[in-house]
Each structure stands twice: as structure tokens, then as C-alpha cells.
CSV table of C-alpha atoms in Angstrom, one decimal:
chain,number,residue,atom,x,y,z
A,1,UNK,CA,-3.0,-14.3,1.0
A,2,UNK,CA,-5.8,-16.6,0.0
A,3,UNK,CA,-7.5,-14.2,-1.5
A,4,UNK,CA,-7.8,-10.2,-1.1
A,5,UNK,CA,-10.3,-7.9,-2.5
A,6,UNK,CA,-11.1,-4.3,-1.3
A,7,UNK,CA,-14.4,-1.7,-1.1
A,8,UNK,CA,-15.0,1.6,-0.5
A,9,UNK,CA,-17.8,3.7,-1.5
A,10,UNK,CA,-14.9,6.7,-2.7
A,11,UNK,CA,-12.9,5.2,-5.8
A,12,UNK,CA,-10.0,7.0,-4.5
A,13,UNK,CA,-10.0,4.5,-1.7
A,14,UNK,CA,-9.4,1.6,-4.6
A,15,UNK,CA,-6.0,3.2,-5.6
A,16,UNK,CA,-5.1,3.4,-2.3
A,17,UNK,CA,-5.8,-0.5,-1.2
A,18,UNK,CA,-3.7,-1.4,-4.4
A,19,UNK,CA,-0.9,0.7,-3.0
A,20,UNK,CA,-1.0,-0.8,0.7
A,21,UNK,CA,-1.5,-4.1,-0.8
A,22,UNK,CA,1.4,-3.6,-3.2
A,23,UNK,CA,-0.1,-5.4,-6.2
A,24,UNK,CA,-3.6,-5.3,-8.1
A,25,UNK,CA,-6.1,-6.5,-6.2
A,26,UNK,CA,-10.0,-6.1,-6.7
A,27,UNK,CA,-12.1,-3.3,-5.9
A,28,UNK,CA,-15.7,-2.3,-5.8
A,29,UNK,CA,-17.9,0.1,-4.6
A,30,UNK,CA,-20.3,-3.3,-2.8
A,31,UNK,CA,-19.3,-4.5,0.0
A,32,UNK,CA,-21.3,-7.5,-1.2
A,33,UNK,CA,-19.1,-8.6,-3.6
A,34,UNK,CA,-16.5,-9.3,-0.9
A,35,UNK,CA,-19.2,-11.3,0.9
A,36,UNK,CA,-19.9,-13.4,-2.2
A,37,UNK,CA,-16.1,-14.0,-2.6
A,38,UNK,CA,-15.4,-17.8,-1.6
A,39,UNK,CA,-11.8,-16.8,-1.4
A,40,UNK,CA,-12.4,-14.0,1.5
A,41,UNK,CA,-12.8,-15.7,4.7
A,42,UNK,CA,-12.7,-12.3,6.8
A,43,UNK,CA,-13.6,-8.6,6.7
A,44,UNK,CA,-12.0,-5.6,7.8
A,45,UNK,CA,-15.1,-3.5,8.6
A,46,UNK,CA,-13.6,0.1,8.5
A,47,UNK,CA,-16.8,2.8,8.0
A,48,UNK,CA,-18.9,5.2,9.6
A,49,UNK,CA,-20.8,4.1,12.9
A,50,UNK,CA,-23.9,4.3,11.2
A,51,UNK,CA,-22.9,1.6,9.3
A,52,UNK,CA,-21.1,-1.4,11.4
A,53,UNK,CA,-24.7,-2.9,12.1
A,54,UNK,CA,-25.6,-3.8,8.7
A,55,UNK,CA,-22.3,-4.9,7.8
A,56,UNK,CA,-21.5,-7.2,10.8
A,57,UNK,CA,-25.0,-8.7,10.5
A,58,UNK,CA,-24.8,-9.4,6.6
A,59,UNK,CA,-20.5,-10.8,7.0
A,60,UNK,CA,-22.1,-13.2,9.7
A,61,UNK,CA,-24.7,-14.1,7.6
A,62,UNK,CA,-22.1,-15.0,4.9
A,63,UNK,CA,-20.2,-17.1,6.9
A,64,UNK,CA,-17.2,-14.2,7.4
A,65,UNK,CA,-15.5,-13.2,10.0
A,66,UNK,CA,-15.4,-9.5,10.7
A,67,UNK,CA,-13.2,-6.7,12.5
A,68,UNK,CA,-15.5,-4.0,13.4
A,69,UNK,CA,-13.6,-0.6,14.2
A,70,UNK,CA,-14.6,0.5,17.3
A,71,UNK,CA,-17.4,1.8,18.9
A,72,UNK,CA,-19.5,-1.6,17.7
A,73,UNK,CA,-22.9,0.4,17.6
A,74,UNK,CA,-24.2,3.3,16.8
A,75,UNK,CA,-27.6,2.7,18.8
A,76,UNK,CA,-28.0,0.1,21.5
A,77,UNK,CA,-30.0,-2.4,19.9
A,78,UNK,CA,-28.5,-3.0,17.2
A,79,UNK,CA,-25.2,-4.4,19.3
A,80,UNK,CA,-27.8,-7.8,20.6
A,81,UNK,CA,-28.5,-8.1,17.1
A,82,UNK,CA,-24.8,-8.3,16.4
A,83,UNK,CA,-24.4,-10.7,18.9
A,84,UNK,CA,-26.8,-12.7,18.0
A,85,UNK,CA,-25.3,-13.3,14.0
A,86,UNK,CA,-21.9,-13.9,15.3
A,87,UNK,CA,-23.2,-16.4,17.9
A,88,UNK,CA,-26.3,-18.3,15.3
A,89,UNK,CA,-23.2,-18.4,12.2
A,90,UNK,CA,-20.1,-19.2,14.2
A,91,UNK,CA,-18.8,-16.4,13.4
A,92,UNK,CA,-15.3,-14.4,14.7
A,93,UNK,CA,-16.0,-10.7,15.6
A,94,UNK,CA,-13.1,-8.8,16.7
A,95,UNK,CA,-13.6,-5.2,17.9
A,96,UNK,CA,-11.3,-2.8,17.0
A,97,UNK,CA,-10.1,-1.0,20.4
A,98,UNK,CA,-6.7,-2.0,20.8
A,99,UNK,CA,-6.4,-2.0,24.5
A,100,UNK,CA,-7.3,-5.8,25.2
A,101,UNK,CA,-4.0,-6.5,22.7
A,102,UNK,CA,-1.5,-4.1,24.4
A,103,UNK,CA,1.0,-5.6,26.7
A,104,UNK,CA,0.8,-2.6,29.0
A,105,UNK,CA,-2.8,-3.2,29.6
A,106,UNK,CA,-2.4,-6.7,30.4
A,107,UNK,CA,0.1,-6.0,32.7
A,108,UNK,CA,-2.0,-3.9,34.5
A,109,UNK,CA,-4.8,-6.3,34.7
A,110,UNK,CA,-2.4,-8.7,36.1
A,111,UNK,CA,-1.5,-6.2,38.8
A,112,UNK,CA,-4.8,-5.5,39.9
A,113,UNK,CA,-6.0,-8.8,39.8
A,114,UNK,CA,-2.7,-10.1,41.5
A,115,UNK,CA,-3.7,-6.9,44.6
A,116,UNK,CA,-1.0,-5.4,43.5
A,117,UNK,CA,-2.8,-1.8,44.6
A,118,UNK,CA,-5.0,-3.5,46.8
A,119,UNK,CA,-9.0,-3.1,46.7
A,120,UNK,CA,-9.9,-0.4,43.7
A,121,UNK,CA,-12.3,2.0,44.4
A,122,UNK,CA,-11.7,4.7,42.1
A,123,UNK,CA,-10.5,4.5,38.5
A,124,UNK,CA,-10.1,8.1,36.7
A,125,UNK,CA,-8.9,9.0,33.1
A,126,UNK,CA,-8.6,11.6,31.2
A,127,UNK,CA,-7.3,12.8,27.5
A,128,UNK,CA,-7.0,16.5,25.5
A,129,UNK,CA,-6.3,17.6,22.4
A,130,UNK,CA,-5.6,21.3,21.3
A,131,UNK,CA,-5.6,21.4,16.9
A,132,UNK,CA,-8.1,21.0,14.0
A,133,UNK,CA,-6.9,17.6,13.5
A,134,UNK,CA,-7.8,16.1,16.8
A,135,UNK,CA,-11.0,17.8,16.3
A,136,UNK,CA,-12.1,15.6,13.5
A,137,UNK,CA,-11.5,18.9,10.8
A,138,UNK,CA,-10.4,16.9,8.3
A,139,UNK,CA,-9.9,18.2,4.9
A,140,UNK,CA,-11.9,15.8,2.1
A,141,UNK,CA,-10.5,14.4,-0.8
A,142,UNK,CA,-9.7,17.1,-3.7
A,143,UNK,CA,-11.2,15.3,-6.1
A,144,UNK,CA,-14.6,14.1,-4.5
A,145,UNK,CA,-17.5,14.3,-6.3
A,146,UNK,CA,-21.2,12.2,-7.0
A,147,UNK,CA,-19.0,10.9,-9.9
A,148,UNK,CA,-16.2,9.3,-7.8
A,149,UNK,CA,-18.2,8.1,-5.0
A,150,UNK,CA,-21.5,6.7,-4.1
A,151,UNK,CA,-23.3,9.5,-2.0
A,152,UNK,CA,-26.7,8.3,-1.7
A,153,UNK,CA,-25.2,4.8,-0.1
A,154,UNK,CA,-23.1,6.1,2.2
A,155,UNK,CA,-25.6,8.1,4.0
A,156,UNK,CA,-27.9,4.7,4.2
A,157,UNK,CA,-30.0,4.7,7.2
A,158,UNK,CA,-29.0,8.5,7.6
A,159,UNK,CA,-31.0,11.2,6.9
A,160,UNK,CA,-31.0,12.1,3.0
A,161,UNK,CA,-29.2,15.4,2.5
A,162,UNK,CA,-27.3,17.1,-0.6
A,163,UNK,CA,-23.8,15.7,-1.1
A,164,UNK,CA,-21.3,17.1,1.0
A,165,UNK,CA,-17.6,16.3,1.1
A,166,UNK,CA,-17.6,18.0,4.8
A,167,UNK,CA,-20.1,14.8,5.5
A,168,UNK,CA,-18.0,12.5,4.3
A,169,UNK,CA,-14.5,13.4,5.5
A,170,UNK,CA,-15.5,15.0,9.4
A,171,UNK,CA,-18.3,12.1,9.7
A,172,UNK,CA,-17.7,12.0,13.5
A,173,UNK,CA,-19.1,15.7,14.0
A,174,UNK,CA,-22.5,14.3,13.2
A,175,UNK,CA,-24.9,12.2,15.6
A,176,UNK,CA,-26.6,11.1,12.1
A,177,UNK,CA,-23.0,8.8,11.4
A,178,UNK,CA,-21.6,8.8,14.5
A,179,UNK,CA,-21.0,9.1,18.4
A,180,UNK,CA,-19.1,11.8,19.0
A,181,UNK,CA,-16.9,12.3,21.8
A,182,UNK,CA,-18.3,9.1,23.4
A,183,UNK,CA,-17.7,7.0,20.3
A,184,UNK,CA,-14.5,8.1,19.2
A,185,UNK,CA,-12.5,8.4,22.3
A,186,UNK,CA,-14.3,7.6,25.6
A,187,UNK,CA,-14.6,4.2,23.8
A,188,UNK,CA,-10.7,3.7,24.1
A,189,UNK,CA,-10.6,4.7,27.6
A,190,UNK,CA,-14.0,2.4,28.6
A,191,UNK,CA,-12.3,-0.3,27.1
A,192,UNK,CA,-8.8,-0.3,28.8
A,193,UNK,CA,-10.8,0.3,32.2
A,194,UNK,CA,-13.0,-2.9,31.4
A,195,UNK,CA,-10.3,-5.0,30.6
A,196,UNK,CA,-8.2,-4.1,33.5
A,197,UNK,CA,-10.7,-4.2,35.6
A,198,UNK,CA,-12.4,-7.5,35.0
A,199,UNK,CA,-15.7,-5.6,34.2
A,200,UNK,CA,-18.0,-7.1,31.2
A,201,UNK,CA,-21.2,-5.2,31.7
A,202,UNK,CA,-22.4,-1.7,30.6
A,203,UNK,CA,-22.3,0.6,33.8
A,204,UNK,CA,-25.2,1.2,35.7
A,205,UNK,CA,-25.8,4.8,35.9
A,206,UNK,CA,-23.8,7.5,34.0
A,207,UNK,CA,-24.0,12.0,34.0
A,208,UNK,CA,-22.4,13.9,32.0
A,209,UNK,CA,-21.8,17.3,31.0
A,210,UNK,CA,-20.0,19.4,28.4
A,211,UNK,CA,-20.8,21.7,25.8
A,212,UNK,CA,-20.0,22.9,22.3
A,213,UNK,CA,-17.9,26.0,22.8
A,214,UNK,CA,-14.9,26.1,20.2
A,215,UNK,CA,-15.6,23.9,17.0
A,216,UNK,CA,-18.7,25.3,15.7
A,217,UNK,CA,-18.3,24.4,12.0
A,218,UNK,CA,-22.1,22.6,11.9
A,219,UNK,CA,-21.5,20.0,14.0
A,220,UNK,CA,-24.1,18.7,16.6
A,221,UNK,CA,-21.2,17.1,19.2
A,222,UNK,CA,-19.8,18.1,22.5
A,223,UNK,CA,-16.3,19.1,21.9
A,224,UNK,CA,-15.9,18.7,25.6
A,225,UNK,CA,-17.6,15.9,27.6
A,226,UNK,CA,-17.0,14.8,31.1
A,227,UNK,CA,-19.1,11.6,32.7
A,228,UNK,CA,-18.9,9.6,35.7
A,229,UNK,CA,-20.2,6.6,35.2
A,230,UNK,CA,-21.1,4.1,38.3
A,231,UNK,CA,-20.2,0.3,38.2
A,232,UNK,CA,-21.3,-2.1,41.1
A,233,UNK,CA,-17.3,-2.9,41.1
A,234,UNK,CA,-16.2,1.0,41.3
A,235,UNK,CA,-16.8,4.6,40.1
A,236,UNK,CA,-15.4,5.9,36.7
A,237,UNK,CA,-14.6,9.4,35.9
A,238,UNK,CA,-14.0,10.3,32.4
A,239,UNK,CA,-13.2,14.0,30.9
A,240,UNK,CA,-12.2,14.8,27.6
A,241,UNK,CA,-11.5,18.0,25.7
A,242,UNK,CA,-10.9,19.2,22.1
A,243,UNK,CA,-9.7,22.6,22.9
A,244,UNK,CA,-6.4,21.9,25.6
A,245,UNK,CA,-3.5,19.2,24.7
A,246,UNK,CA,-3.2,16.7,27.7
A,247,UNK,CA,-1.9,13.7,28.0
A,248,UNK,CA,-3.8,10.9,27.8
A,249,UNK,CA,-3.8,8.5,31.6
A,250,UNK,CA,-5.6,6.4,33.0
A,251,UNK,CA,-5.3,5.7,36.7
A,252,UNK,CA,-6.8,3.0,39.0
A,253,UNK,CA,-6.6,4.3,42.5
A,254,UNK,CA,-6.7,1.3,45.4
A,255,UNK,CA,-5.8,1.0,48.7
A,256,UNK,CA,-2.2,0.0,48.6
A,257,UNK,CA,-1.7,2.5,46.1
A,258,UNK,CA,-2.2,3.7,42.0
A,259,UNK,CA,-1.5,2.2,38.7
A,260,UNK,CA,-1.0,4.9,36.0
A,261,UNK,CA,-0.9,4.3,32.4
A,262,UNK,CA,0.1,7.2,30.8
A,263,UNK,CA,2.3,8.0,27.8
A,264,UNK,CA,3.1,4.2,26.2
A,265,UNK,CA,4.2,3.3,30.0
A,266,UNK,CA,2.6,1.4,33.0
A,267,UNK,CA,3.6,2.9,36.5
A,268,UNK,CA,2.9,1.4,40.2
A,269,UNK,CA,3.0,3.2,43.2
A,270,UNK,CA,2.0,1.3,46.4
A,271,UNK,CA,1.3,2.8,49.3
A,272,UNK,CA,1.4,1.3,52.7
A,273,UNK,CA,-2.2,2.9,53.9
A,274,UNK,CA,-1.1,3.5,57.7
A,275,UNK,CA,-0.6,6.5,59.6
A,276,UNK,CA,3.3,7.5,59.7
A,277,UNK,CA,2.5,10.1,62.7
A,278,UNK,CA,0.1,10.6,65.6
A,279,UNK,CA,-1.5,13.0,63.4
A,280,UNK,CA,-3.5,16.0,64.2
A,281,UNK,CA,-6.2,15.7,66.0
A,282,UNK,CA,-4.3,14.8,69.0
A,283,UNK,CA,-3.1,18.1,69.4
A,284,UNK,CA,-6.6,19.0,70.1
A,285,UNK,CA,-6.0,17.6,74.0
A,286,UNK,CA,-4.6,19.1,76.8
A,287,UNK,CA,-0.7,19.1,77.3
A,288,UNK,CA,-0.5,15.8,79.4
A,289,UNK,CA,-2.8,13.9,77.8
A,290,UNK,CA,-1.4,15.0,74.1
A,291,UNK,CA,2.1,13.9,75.3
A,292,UNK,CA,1.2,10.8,77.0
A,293,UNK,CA,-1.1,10.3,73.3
A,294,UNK,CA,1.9,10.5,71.5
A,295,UNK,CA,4.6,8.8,73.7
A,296,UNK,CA,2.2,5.4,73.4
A,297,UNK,CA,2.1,6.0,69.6
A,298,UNK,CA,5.3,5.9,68.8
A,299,UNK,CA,6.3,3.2,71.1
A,300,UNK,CA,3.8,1.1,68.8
A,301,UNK,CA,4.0,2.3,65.8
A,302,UNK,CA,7.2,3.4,65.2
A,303,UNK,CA,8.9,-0.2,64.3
A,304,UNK,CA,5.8,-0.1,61.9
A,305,UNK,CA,6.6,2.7,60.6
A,306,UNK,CA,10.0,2.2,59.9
A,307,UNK,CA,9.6,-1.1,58.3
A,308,UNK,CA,7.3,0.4,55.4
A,309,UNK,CA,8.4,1.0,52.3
A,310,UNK,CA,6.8,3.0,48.9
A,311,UNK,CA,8.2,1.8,45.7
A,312,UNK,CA,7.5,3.0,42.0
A,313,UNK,CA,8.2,0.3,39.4
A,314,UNK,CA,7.5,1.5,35.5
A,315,UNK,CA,7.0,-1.2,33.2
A,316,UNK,CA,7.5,-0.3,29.1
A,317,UNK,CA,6.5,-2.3,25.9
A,318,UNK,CA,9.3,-3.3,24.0
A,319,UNK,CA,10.7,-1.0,21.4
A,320,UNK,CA,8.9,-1.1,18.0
A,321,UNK,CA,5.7,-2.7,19.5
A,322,UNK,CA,2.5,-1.6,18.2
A,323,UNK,CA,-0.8,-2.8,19.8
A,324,UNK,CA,-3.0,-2.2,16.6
A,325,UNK,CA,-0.6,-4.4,14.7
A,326,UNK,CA,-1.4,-6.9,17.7
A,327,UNK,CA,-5.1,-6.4,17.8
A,328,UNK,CA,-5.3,-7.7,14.1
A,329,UNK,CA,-2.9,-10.4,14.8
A,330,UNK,CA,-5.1,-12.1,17.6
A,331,UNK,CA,-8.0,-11.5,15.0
A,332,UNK,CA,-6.4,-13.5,12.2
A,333,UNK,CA,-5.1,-15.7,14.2
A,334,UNK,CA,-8.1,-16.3,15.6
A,335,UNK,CA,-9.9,-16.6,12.3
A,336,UNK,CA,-7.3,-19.5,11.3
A,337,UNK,CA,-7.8,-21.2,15.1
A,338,UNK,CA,-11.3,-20.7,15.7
A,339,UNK,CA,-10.2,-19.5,19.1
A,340,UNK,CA,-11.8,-16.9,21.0
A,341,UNK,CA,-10.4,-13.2,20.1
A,342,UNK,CA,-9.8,-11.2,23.0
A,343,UNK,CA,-12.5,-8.3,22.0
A,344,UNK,CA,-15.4,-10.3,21.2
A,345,UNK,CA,-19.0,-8.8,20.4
A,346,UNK,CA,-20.6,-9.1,24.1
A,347,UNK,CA,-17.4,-7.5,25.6
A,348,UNK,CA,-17.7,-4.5,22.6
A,349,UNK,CA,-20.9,-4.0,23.2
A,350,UNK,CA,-21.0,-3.3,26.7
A,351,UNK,CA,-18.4,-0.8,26.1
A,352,UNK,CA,-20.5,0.6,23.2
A,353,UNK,CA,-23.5,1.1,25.5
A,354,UNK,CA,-21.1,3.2,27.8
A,355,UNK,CA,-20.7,5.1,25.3
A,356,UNK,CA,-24.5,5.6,24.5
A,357,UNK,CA,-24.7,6.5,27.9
A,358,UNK,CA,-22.6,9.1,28.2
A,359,UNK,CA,-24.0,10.7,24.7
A,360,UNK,CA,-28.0,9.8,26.3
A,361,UNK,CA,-27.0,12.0,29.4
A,362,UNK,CA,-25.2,15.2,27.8
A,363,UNK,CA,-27.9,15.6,25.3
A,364,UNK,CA,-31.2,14.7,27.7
A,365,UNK,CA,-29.8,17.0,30.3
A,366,UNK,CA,-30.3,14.3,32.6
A,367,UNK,CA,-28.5,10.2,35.0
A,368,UNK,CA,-28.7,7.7,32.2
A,369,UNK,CA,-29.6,4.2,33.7
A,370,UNK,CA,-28.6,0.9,32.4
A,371,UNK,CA,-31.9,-1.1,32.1
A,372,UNK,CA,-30.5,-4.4,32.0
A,373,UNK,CA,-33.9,-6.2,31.7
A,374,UNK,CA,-35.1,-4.3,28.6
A,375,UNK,CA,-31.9,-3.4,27.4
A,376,UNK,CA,-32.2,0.0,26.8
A,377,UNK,CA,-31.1,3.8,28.4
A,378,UNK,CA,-33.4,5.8,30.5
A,379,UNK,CA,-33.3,9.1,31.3
């Protein structure tokens, strides 16, 4: 390494950068250090939503590259303004939702870009989970205190409240420092859908509903939230729950047939789209006219028929691969190259405002639309 230095508002966090790094390294509780550094050439940018804007703009500004965890906002403005430093300074910013790096997922957008399921119309995904973890209950660091961390900085733009360790560990049950739902997971699931799907805009409409009905700890997010989102190249429908275990897939439903991604695994099914009988309707006419119906089908369609064939072919990544391991391998490497990584900020950002969307509609009650023009939601 050139140079390595980490920060993190929690000291605690400093032990355990030395311990991943496997040596002394430096720590501090300002990110700015890291940006004066001339030996740092890139950023990890692992925080709160609340807090990417700030620190994309200001590694830009430094002349670093950054990986920004996923979603890239926490309001929709603030994403043009982080396009706008990585595009004025040069600057490499990687997003950090994985799917663009995963083997599966490119497979799949080969598929459907090859017609592989014919003309998609309908793309539909879906993910549960059922346990406190899932449900952001984290427990905070035993030791946390004012002493150990920097309380008053972490909130930053936030709202100024008492410290709280609840705050600081379960961040994502708060609007105030993050999305929610939206943020968290719907971002994962926008993202694979945009990338197989050759889709680099925010939707056009979205309307969702949900509710708070299990975890009610003090937090002011959904713990389920369903959307259904419309896209000039085809409907999405999203639903997510933190109160049932379900599997996480993701299918794109075309005319010759469905692409599933579910469970590590990529699995086409193509279907023919022709009628393998006369039907039913036919047996709505009278007796000759139903059998002289049918004799004339299956005089033509029967070769048809027979010659048709429905095959499922599953494709699986190779054993040991990891796509989060390959998502910061395209960033570095793109850092050293200068070549374009393959979740840049224009592509994050639409997937951000997604998000926004689907957290504008549940909590206004009402269709958020993508105004493209202003660039903003309204409801």
C-alpha cells in the first residue's frame, strides 16, 4: 500500500482498522486528515446517509477518489452536486451496490439484451427477513460514550439531540441519518434491475405502501414497504418485509419466458408463447362447428406444436466468488487506470432517487413523479 490511514468518529473503530489492516496504521477522528494525506489517493466512504454528500464533495475537492456505500444520497439534490465534483476534479466515484460487479448479473444482462426471454414487460422482486438483526436492532458498542466518540459530529446536518448509542448503532431506523427500507434494501434490488435492464434514469412515477407494525422501538421507518414503480422501458414491483424470512429474487418476466435470480443462482426459462391446444373458447360452438374448429387446428398447429421445446438452464458463480470483493476491485482498479468503474455517480444516483421515491410516496400518502426538468419528486 502506498499509503493507508483510517477515521472513524468511535475510537473503537481505530483498533479495529489496525486489526483488519494487520499492522499500525493511522487513525483519527477527521476525515480531513485523510484528505490532506498526499499518500492517500482514494477513500472508502463507509458512514451514515446523512453523511456521503459532504464527504464525496470534499474527497473530489481533494483530488481523491471515493467509494460511496450505497444509497449515494440521502436527499435528491445533493446527488447533482456529487456529480458535478466528480466530473469538475476528475474524480473516480464508485458506488457501493455490488450488483453491477456480480457475474450473475451480468450474465443476466447479457441474456436479456441477447432476447434471450424475448421483449420484457414485467420485472418483479422481492426480499424478507424475520429477526432483530435484519431489522437494523443492533446492539451498540459496550463501551460508547461522549468520551470515546465524537457525538456532536456525527449527527452534523441532523437534528441536535442527547447522545444516544441507539442513534449511533440502529442509524437506519431514523429518516434524520438515513432511508430506510428504500435506502438499505430496495437500493440493491433497483440497482440489479437497472443494470440488467439497460435502464440509467430514475423511474417516472412510483406508489407505495407499507406500514410500521412490528419494530416499534422509536423508529420513524416502514418495516414493510411495497412500490411499483413505472419506467418508459417496463413496470417494477418491489415488496419488502422485516417481519417474514423470504428469499430474496428478482425476476424479469418476457415473452419467451423468465430470468430468475434467486439464491447466489441465475435461472432461464423460455417459453415458446403459442397456443399448445385449440383452447376454450371453442367449446363455446355448436357440436359441428366445434369439431370442424378443432380438426383444422390441429392439422396446423400440431407439427408446431410438437417442434417446441421449454428448457431451464441455471448458471452459478464459481465457488469462493464474492461480488463485494469484486465491486472494490473494479474501484481500485479503476483508480490506478483512470478507467470508468462500472457504478459511477450518474448511474448511483438515479438509483438513489428510486429510492427517494418510494420513501416520498409511503410517507405523503400519495404517486411520486420524477420531475426530470427541475429534478425533484412531486407528490
Amino acid at each position: 500500500m502506498k499509503g493507508a490511514a483510517a477515521c472513524a468518529l468511535y475510537d473503537g473503530r481505530h483498533e479495529l482498522a489496525r486489526e483488519i489492516v494487520g499492522k499500525p496504521i493511522p487513525a483519527t477522528r477527521r476525515y480531513q486528515d485523510l484528505l490532506d494525506n498526499k499518500e492517500i489517493d482514494a477513500i472508502i466512504a463507509a458512514v451514515p446517509d446523512h453523511w456521503h454528500h459532504k464527504i464525496v464533495v470534499d474527497c473530489c475537492n481533494a483530488g481523491k477518489d471515493v467509494y460511496c456505500e450505497k444509497p449515494m444520497t440521502h436527499t435528491v439534490s445533493e446527488g447533482f452536486d456529487m456529480i458535478e465534483a466528480a466530473k469538475t476534479n476528475n474524480r473516480i466515484v464508485q458506488i457501493g451496490s455490488q450488483r453491477p460487479s456480480s457475474v450473475i448479473y451480468t450474465k443476466a444482462k447479457e441474456l436479456v439484451s441477447q432476447g434471450a426471454i424475448g421483449d420484457v414487460h414485467l420485472v418483479e422482486s422481492s426480499m424478507g427477513r424475520n429477526d432483530p438483526n435484519g431489522a437494523w436492532e443492533y446492539p451498540p458498542p459496550p463501551d460508547l460514550s461522549e468520551q470515546n466518540m465524537d457525538w456532536d459530529t456525527w449527527l452534523g446536518t441532523a437534528p441536535k439531540v442527547p447522545f444516544n448509542p441507539l442513534h449511533f448503532a440502529r442509524w437506519r431506523c431514523w429518516m434524520a441519518y438515513g432511508s430506510g427500507v428504500a435506502g438499505d434494501l430496495f437500493v440493491h434490488l433497483l440497482t440489479g434491475i437497472h443494470f440488467v435492464g439497460g435502464i440509467n434514469q430514475p423511474p417516472s412515477r412510483a406508489l407505495a405502501v407499507g406500514g410500521l407494525f412490528r419494530w416499534k422501538d422509536g423508529r420513524d421507518v416502514p418495516d414493510v414497504h411495497c412500490t411499483l414503480y413505472d419506467y418508459p422501458q417496463f413496470p417494477v414491483s418491489l415488496r419488502m418485509t422485516l417481519n417474514t424470512d423470504t428469499p430474496e429474487v428478482t425476476r424479469f418476466l418476457g415473452t419467451g419466458g423468465v430470468l430468475e435470480i434467486s439464491g447466489g443462482e441465475l435461472t432461464l426459462t423460455t417459453q415458446d408463447g403459442i397456443d399448445h391446444s385449440p383452447g376454450w373458447y371453442y367449446l363455446s360452438f355448436p357440436k359441428e362447428l366445434r369439431e370442424e374448429y378443432a380438426r383444422e387446428w390441429h392439422e396446423k398447429n400440431d407439427p408446431i406444436v410438437a417442434k417446441s421445446v421449454s428448457n431451464t438452464t441455471k448458471y452459478r458463480p464459481p465457488e469462493g466468488y464474492n461480488e463485494t470483493l469484486e465491486h472494490l476491485r473494479n474501484f481500485f482498479d479503476a483508480v490506478r487506470s483512470r478507467k470508468p468503474v462500472v457504478e459511477d455517480a450518474v448511474f448511483g444516483n438515479h438509483t438513489a432517487i428510486g429510492c427517494h421515491m418510494a420513501n416520498a410516496s409511503y410517507f405523503k400518502k400519495s404517486i411520486a413523479v420524477w420531475d426530470a426538468g427541475a429534478k425533484i419528486i412531486r407528490t
